[in-house]
Amino acid sequence: MTTLLPTEVEDRNPLVAARRQLRDALAELDLPGMFDMLATPRREVTVSVPLRRDDGTVEVLIGHRVQHNLSRGPAKGGVRFSPHVHLDEVRALAMWMTWKCALVNIPYGGAKGGVTLDPRNYSRGELQRVARRYTSELMPVLGPATDIPAPDIGTDEQVMSWMMDTYSVNRGHTVLGVVTGKPVALGGSLGRASATSRGVVHVALAALRHRGVAVAGSRAAVQGFGKVGRDAALLLAEAGVQVVAVSDQYGAVHHPAGLDVTALAAHVDATGSVVGFAGADPMDDGDDLLFLDLDLLVPAAVEAVINADNAHRVRASVVVEGANGPTTPAADEVLADNGTLVVPDILANAGGVVVSYFEWVQANQAYWWSESDVNNRLAERMQLAWESVVETAEQRGTSLRRAAMVLAVDRVANAHLARGLYP
Ligand code: NAD
């Protein structure tokens, strides 16, 4: 078999994890010879992003865009601005996007992109120049029928506005459907900002009930207090869950009787971090939040935080992956042995791409839906995906991750086979 991508066996390399999950799913399906086709991205673009800094010096940053699969429609996926962006990570994230879109049955393939930089070290003007130059370098491969970016770690609706504007100026007319996660004033969808968190909480509550745990008074912790973690914590608290601990990259805070998440959010708005929140105790090591005695753990930050070294310390009954790839394959096995129910990323955090799809549909039709329409249709899709994954897992006697992968990979493989190979 040809091996076109790096395959170093390293528990925390997201690409190794993504390829292993694909191999496991294909082993369940009668689809011989599909591994290389599905493990290999259709297109990868690496670009230089020369940036004129505010002090007049020029720094050359590196950006990537990977389109993993295009069999079911245009590529779709977020853009990261993070110092940890590297090509293997982008490849893995693009592959997970393909499975996620297929699992929730939206007509996209998967993509991902990013620029290697720490946005905290750059001014707003500099970030605008990065977003615009990155977009303009990728003009030939972006477009509403080709590849549609969205926000991810370190990017937001402002970055999406700059990307949309740059693309539109170069095309000579406004193209609202080229990115999603835009501000509502600029063709964004009502409900998009909290959609990922809403989806995470929808399946988290379903998973607790599935486990026979009463939602009211159950105990949860959320790792990451960004676009996904913050609203997930707020919505969990709204549903009656006690959110006992929350962390960000600077540290963690803990309150055994449940944090006042609204007050915590106000503290983060004022200071930029959960650290120093008066209504809670600080935790010595932020990662200790992963090992609390919990009903529900929501990792909503970065990859590989639950890994071979620490999985045996996780005591939560249910883990709902708000982040992409937070559990490594070795950790998955340990959690399964310990009876932990893991709701996989491609199901748990699919709410964001579902409402991105709604935003794209609305933008392409120039016809806007009400927020309740968006939220109801999102809930319907999450519920359908949750039920089909649980049913498949029960039928096959396998984990939710394997079941979700089997459903998704089967859809993508069949689309590929139906189209046939060109030429
Ligand atoms: P974000 O940049 O808005 O927030 C990330 C948060 O994680 C921040 O609070 C940051 O401080 C924290 N963090 C970073 N490293 C950490 C660590 N080691 N320990 C604890 N906290 C840490 O990013 P986001 O958009 O919320 O994305 C978070 C995850 O969710 C990513 O894996 C992303 O791919 C995934 N995701 C995001 C969306 C979306 O719509 N934004 C959709 C699907 C999946």
PDB file of N, CA and C in Angstrom, residues 309-371:
ATOM      1  N   ASP A 309      -0.913   8.971  28.747  1.00  0.00           N
ATOM      2  CA  ASP A 309      -0.313   9.240  30.065  1.00  0.00           C
ATOM      3  C   ASP A 309      -1.336   9.515  31.153  1.00  0.00           C
ATOM      4  N   ASN A 310      -2.500  10.040  30.777  1.00  0.00           N
ATOM      5  CA  ASN A 310      -3.405  10.484  31.853  1.00  0.00           C
ATOM      6  C   ASN A 310      -4.812   9.885  31.800  1.00  0.00           C
ATOM      7  N   ALA A 311      -5.132   9.103  30.753  1.00  0.00           N
ATOM      8  CA  ALA A 311      -6.526   8.637  30.592  1.00  0.00           C
ATOM      9  C   ALA A 311      -7.001   7.835  31.806  1.00  0.00           C
ATOM     10  N   HIS A 312      -6.087   7.107  32.444  1.00  0.00           N
ATOM     11  CA  HIS A 312      -6.488   6.275  33.594  1.00  0.00           C
ATOM     12  C   HIS A 312      -6.957   7.128  34.777  1.00  0.00           C
ATOM     13  N   ARG A 313      -6.649   8.425  34.730  1.00  0.00           N
ATOM     14  CA  ARG A 313      -7.047   9.298  35.856  1.00  0.00           C
ATOM     15  C   ARG A 313      -8.412   9.955  35.637  1.00  0.00           C
ATOM     16  N   VAL A 314      -8.985   9.803  34.431  1.00  0.00           N
ATOM     17  CA  VAL A 314     -10.282  10.438  34.142  1.00  0.00           C
ATOM     18  C   VAL A 314     -11.381   9.667  34.868  1.00  0.00           C
ATOM     19  N   ARG A 315     -12.196  10.398  35.655  1.00  0.00           N
ATOM     20  CA  ARG A 315     -13.232   9.710  36.446  1.00  0.00           C
ATOM     21  C   ARG A 315     -14.642  10.061  35.984  1.00  0.00           C
ATOM     22  N   ALA A 316     -14.754  10.913  34.952  1.00  0.00           N
ATOM     23  CA  ALA A 316     -16.089  11.313  34.485  1.00  0.00           C
ATOM     24  C   ALA A 316     -16.816  10.108  33.901  1.00  0.00           C
ATOM     25  N   SER A 317     -18.127  10.085  34.074  1.00  0.00           N
ATOM     26  CA  SER A 317     -18.917   8.991  33.524  1.00  0.00           C
ATOM     27  C   SER A 317     -19.109   9.177  32.011  1.00  0.00           C
ATOM     28  N   VAL A 318     -19.248  10.447  31.600  1.00  0.00           N
ATOM     29  CA  VAL A 318     -19.457  10.764  30.183  1.00  0.00           C
ATOM     30  C   VAL A 318     -18.439  11.833  29.756  1.00  0.00           C
ATOM     31  N   VAL A 319     -17.789  11.628  28.619  1.00  0.00           N
ATOM     32  CA  VAL A 319     -16.902  12.647  28.034  1.00  0.00           C
ATOM     33  C   VAL A 319     -17.529  13.079  26.710  1.00  0.00           C
ATOM     34  N   VAL A 320     -17.798  14.364  26.567  1.00  0.00           N
ATOM     35  CA  VAL A 320     -18.389  14.877  25.323  1.00  0.00           C
ATOM     36  C   VAL A 320     -17.357  15.799  24.675  1.00  0.00           C
ATOM     37  N   GLU A 321     -16.889  15.408  23.490  1.00  0.00           N
ATOM     38  CA  GLU A 321     -15.758  16.098  22.874  1.00  0.00           C
ATOM     39  C   GLU A 321     -16.200  17.381  22.161  1.00  0.00           C
ATOM     40  N   GLY A 322     -16.140  18.490  22.882  1.00  0.00           N
ATOM     41  CA  GLY A 322     -16.403  19.792  22.273  1.00  0.00           C
ATOM     42  C   GLY A 322     -15.291  20.167  21.311  1.00  0.00           C
ATOM     43  N   ALA A 323     -14.052  19.854  21.682  1.00  0.00           N
ATOM     44  CA  ALA A 323     -12.902  20.113  20.811  1.00  0.00           C
ATOM     45  C   ALA A 323     -12.803  19.020  19.764  1.00  0.00           C
ATOM     46  N   ASN A 324     -11.966  19.262  18.766  1.00  0.00           N
ATOM     47  CA  ASN A 324     -11.652  18.224  17.792  1.00  0.00           C
ATOM     48  C   ASN A 324     -10.444  17.435  18.282  1.00  0.00           C
ATOM     49  N   GLY A 325     -10.584  16.125  18.331  1.00  0.00           N
ATOM     50  CA  GLY A 325      -9.449  15.255  18.656  1.00  0.00           C
ATOM     51  C   GLY A 325      -8.901  15.382  20.062  1.00  0.00           C
ATOM     52  N   PRO A 326      -9.706  15.644  21.092  1.00  0.00           N
ATOM     53  CA  PRO A 326      -9.128  15.786  22.434  1.00  0.00           C
ATOM     54  C   PRO A 326      -8.687  14.456  23.055  1.00  0.00           C
ATOM     55  N   THR A 327      -9.227  13.333  22.532  1.00  0.00           N
ATOM     56  CA  THR A 327      -8.898  12.021  23.099  1.00  0.00           C
ATOM     57  C   THR A 327      -8.056  11.248  22.093  1.00  0.00           C
ATOM     58  N   THR A 328      -6.883  10.805  22.488  1.00  0.00           N
ATOM     59  CA  THR A 328      -6.050  10.046  21.547  1.00  0.00           C
ATOM     60  C   THR A 328      -6.554   8.601  21.465  1.00  0.00           C
ATOM     61  N   PRO A 329      -6.158   7.843  20.425  1.00  0.00           N
ATOM     62  CA  PRO A 329      -6.624   6.455  20.311  1.00  0.00           C
ATOM     63  C   PRO A 329      -6.252   5.607  21.531  1.00  0.00           C
ATOM     64  N   ALA A 330      -5.054   5.792  22.066  1.00  0.00           N
ATOM     65  CA  ALA A 330      -4.659   4.996  23.249  1.00  0.00           C
ATOM     66  C   ALA A 330      -5.566   5.343  24.425  1.00  0.00           C
ATOM     67  N   ALA A 331      -5.883   6.612  24.585  1.00  0.00           N
ATOM     68  CA  ALA A 331      -6.761   7.034  25.679  1.00  0.00           C
ATOM     69  C   ALA A 331      -8.175   6.484  25.476  1.00  0.00           C
ATOM     70  N   ASP A 332      -8.606   6.450  24.239  1.00  0.00           N
ATOM     71  CA  ASP A 332      -9.938   5.911  23.913  1.00  0.00           C
ATOM     72  C   ASP A 332     -10.089   4.496  24.465  1.00  0.00           C
ATOM     73  N   GLU A 333      -9.023   3.700  24.284  1.00  0.00           N
ATOM     74  CA  GLU A 333      -9.077   2.306  24.759  1.00  0.00           C
ATOM     75  C   GLU A 333      -9.166   2.246  26.272  1.00  0.00           C
ATOM     76  N   VAL A 334      -8.397   3.104  26.934  1.00  0.00           N
ATOM     77  CA  VAL A 334      -8.420   3.122  28.404  1.00  0.00           C
ATOM     78  C   VAL A 334      -9.804   3.543  28.894  1.00  0.00           C
ATOM     79  N   LEU A 335     -10.370   4.573  28.278  1.00  0.00           N
ATOM     80  CA  LEU A 335     -11.698   5.049  28.705  1.00  0.00           C
ATOM     81  C   LEU A 335     -12.747   3.967  28.467  1.00  0.00           C
ATOM     82  N   ALA A 336     -12.652   3.268  27.331  1.00  0.00           N
ATOM     83  CA  ALA A 336     -13.617   2.203  27.046  1.00  0.00           C
ATOM     84  C   ALA A 336     -13.504   1.106  28.106  1.00  0.00           C
ATOM     85  N   ASP A 337     -12.257   0.730  28.450  1.00  0.00           N
ATOM     86  CA  ASP A 337     -12.055  -0.310  29.473  1.00  0.00           C
ATOM     87  C   ASP A 337     -12.640   0.116  30.816  1.00  0.00           C
ATOM     88  N   ASN A 338     -12.589   1.418  31.088  1.00  0.00           N
ATOM     89  CA  ASN A 338     -13.084   1.917  32.374  1.00  0.00           C
ATOM     90  C   ASN A 338     -14.582   2.211  32.354  1.00  0.00           C
ATOM     91  N   GLY A 339     -15.221   1.965  31.210  1.00  0.00           N
ATOM     92  CA  GLY A 339     -16.672   2.144  31.130  1.00  0.00           C
ATOM     93  C   GLY A 339     -17.116   3.586  30.927  1.00  0.00           C
ATOM     94  N   THR A 340     -16.193   4.454  30.510  1.00  0.00           N
ATOM     95  CA  THR A 340     -16.567   5.849  30.245  1.00  0.00           C
ATOM     96  C   THR A 340     -17.245   5.941  28.877  1.00  0.00           C
ATOM     97  N   LEU A 341     -18.357   6.667  28.821  1.00  0.00           N
ATOM     98  CA  LEU A 341     -19.030   6.864  27.535  1.00  0.00           C
ATOM     99  C   LEU A 341     -18.421   8.093  26.864  1.00  0.00           C
ATOM    100  N   VAL A 342     -17.821   7.897  25.686  1.00  0.00           N
ATOM    101  CA  VAL A 342     -17.199   9.029  24.976  1.00  0.00           C
ATOM    102  C   VAL A 342     -18.072   9.389  23.775  1.00  0.00           C
ATOM    103  N   VAL A 343     -18.587  10.616  23.762  1.00  0.00           N
ATOM    104  CA  VAL A 343     -19.343  11.095  22.594  1.00  0.00           C
ATOM    105  C   VAL A 343     -18.333  11.789  21.689  1.00  0.00           C
ATOM    106  N   PRO A 344     -18.092  11.216  20.491  1.00  0.00           N
ATOM    107  CA  PRO A 344     -16.965  11.685  19.678  1.00  0.00           C
ATOM    108  C   PRO A 344     -17.198  13.068  19.080  1.00  0.00           C
ATOM    109  N   ASP A 345     -16.077  13.738  18.852  1.00  0.00           N
ATOM    110  CA  ASP A 345     -16.072  15.089  18.271  1.00  0.00           C
ATOM    111  C   ASP A 345     -16.938  15.227  17.025  1.00  0.00           C
ATOM    112  N   ILE A 346     -16.854  14.256  16.113  1.00  0.00           N
ATOM    113  CA  ILE A 346     -17.564  14.455  14.830  1.00  0.00           C
ATOM    114  C   ILE A 346     -19.073  14.480  15.028  1.00  0.00           C
ATOM    115  N   LEU A 347     -19.541  13.959  16.159  1.00  0.00           N
ATOM    116  CA  LEU A 347     -20.953  14.109  16.517  1.00  0.00           C
ATOM    117  C   LEU A 347     -21.137  15.305  17.466  1.00  0.00           C
ATOM    118  N   ALA A 348     -20.341  15.334  18.519  1.00  0.00           N
ATOM    119  CA  ALA A 348     -20.591  16.286  19.617  1.00  0.00           C
ATOM    120  C   ALA A 348     -20.489  17.741  19.176  1.00  0.00           C
ATOM    121  N   ASN A 349     -19.475  18.060  18.350  1.00  0.00           N
ATOM    122  CA  ASN A 349     -19.312  19.487  18.023  1.00  0.00           C
ATOM    123  C   ASN A 349     -19.797  19.824  16.612  1.00  0.00           C
ATOM    124  N   ALA A 350     -20.659  18.963  16.053  1.00  0.00           N
ATOM    125  CA  ALA A 350     -21.128  19.180  14.673  1.00  0.00           C
ATOM    126  C   ALA A 350     -22.121  20.340  14.543  1.00  0.00           C
ATOM    127  N   GLY A 351     -22.618  20.842  15.680  1.00  0.00           N
ATOM    128  CA  GLY A 351     -23.602  21.924  15.617  1.00  0.00           C
ATOM    129  C   GLY A 351     -23.084  23.156  14.881  1.00  0.00           C
ATOM    130  N   GLY A 352     -21.780  23.405  15.007  1.00  0.00           N
ATOM    131  CA  GLY A 352     -21.208  24.590  14.346  1.00  0.00           C
ATOM    132  C   GLY A 352     -21.313  24.478  12.837  1.00  0.00           C
ATOM    133  N   VAL A 353     -20.957  23.318  12.303  1.00  0.00           N
ATOM    134  CA  VAL A 353     -20.986  23.205  10.843  1.00  0.00           C
ATOM    135  C   VAL A 353     -22.428  23.060  10.349  1.00  0.00           C
ATOM    136  N   VAL A 354     -23.311  22.538  11.185  1.00  0.00           N
ATOM    137  CA  VAL A 354     -24.720  22.467  10.769  1.00  0.00           C
ATOM    138  C   VAL A 354     -25.253  23.898  10.559  1.00  0.00           C
ATOM    139  N   VAL A 355     -24.988  24.782  11.524  1.00  0.00           N
ATOM    140  CA  VAL A 355     -25.518  26.146  11.352  1.00  0.00           C
ATOM    141  C   VAL A 355     -24.681  26.936  10.344  1.00  0.00           C
ATOM    142  N   SER A 356     -23.415  26.563  10.164  1.00  0.00           N
ATOM    143  CA  SER A 356     -22.656  27.148   9.049  1.00  0.00           C
ATOM    144  C   SER A 356     -23.343  26.801   7.726  1.00  0.00           C
ATOM    145  N   TYR A 357     -23.788  25.567   7.636  1.00  0.00           N
ATOM    146  CA  TYR A 357     -24.523  25.148   6.434  1.00  0.00           C
ATOM    147  C   TYR A 357     -25.803  25.973   6.292  1.00  0.00           C
ATOM    148  N   PHE A 358     -26.524  26.170   7.397  1.00  0.00           N
ATOM    149  CA  PHE A 358     -27.734  27.011   7.337  1.00  0.00           C
ATOM    150  C   PHE A 358     -27.367  28.441   6.891  1.00  0.00           C
ATOM    151  N   GLU A 359     -26.235  28.937   7.398  1.00  0.00           N
ATOM    152  CA  GLU A 359     -25.808  30.303   7.024  1.00  0.00           C
ATOM    153  C   GLU A 359     -25.518  30.375   5.526  1.00  0.00           C
ATOM    154  N   TRP A 360     -24.849  29.371   5.013  1.00  0.00           N
ATOM    155  CA  TRP A 360     -24.492  29.319   3.580  1.00  0.00           C
ATOM    156  C   TRP A 360     -25.765  29.233   2.727  1.00  0.00           C
ATOM    157  N   VAL A 361     -26.725  28.397   3.156  1.00  0.00           N
ATOM    158  CA  VAL A 361     -27.992  28.277   2.436  1.00  0.00           C
ATOM    159  C   VAL A 361     -28.703  29.640   2.431  1.00  0.00           C
ATOM    160  N   GLN A 362     -28.746  30.289   3.592  1.00  0.00           N
ATOM    161  CA  GLN A 362     -29.424  31.588   3.677  1.00  0.00           C
ATOM    162  C   GLN A 362     -28.710  32.625   2.808  1.00  0.00           C
ATOM    163  N   ALA A 363     -27.356  32.625   2.875  1.00  0.00           N
ATOM    164  CA  ALA A 363     -26.589  33.615   2.109  1.00  0.00           C
ATOM    165  C   ALA A 363     -26.780  33.396   0.615  1.00  0.00           C
ATOM    166  N   ASN A 364     -26.757  32.135   0.182  1.00  0.00           N
ATOM    167  CA  ASN A 364     -26.902  31.852  -1.246  1.00  0.00           C
ATOM    168  C   ASN A 364     -28.296  32.221  -1.754  1.00  0.00           C
ATOM    169  N   GLN A 365     -29.289  32.116  -0.865  1.00  0.00           N
ATOM    170  CA  GLN A 365     -30.667  32.434  -1.270  1.00  0.00           C
ATOM    171  C   GLN A 365     -31.051  33.874  -0.930  1.00  0.00           C
ATOM    172  N   ALA A 366     -30.176  34.564  -0.157  1.00  0.00           N
ATOM    173  CA  ALA A 366     -30.479  35.916   0.348  1.00  0.00           C
ATOM    174  C   ALA A 366     -31.847  35.940   1.031  1.00  0.00           C
ATOM    175  N   TYR A 367     -32.088  34.928   1.839  1.00  0.00           N
ATOM    176  CA  TYR A 367     -33.366  34.826   2.562  1.00  0.00           C
ATOM    177  C   TYR A 367     -33.049  34.332   3.964  1.00  0.00           C
ATOM    178  N   TRP A 368     -33.439  35.113   4.984  1.00  0.00           N
ATOM    179  CA  TRP A 368     -32.922  34.870   6.334  1.00  0.00           C
ATOM    180  C   TRP A 368     -33.977  34.260   7.238  1.00  0.00           C
ATOM    181  N   TRP A 369     -33.539  33.324   8.058  1.00  0.00           N
ATOM    182  CA  TRP A 369     -34.434  32.609   8.947  1.00  0.00           C
ATOM    183  C   TRP A 369     -34.435  33.262  10.331  1.00  0.00           C
ATOM    184  N   SER A 370     -35.490  32.954  11.116  1.00  0.00           N
ATOM    185  CA  SER A 370     -35.530  33.451  12.498  1.00  0.00           C
ATOM    186  C   SER A 370     -34.597  32.592  13.361  1.00  0.00           C
ATOM    187  N   GLU A 371     -34.214  33.117  14.517  1.00  0.00           N
ATOM    188  CA  GLU A 371     -33.319  32.381  15.403  1.00  0.00           C
ATOM    189  C   GLU A 371     -33.967  31.080  15.880  1.00  0.00           C
TER     190      GLU A 371
END
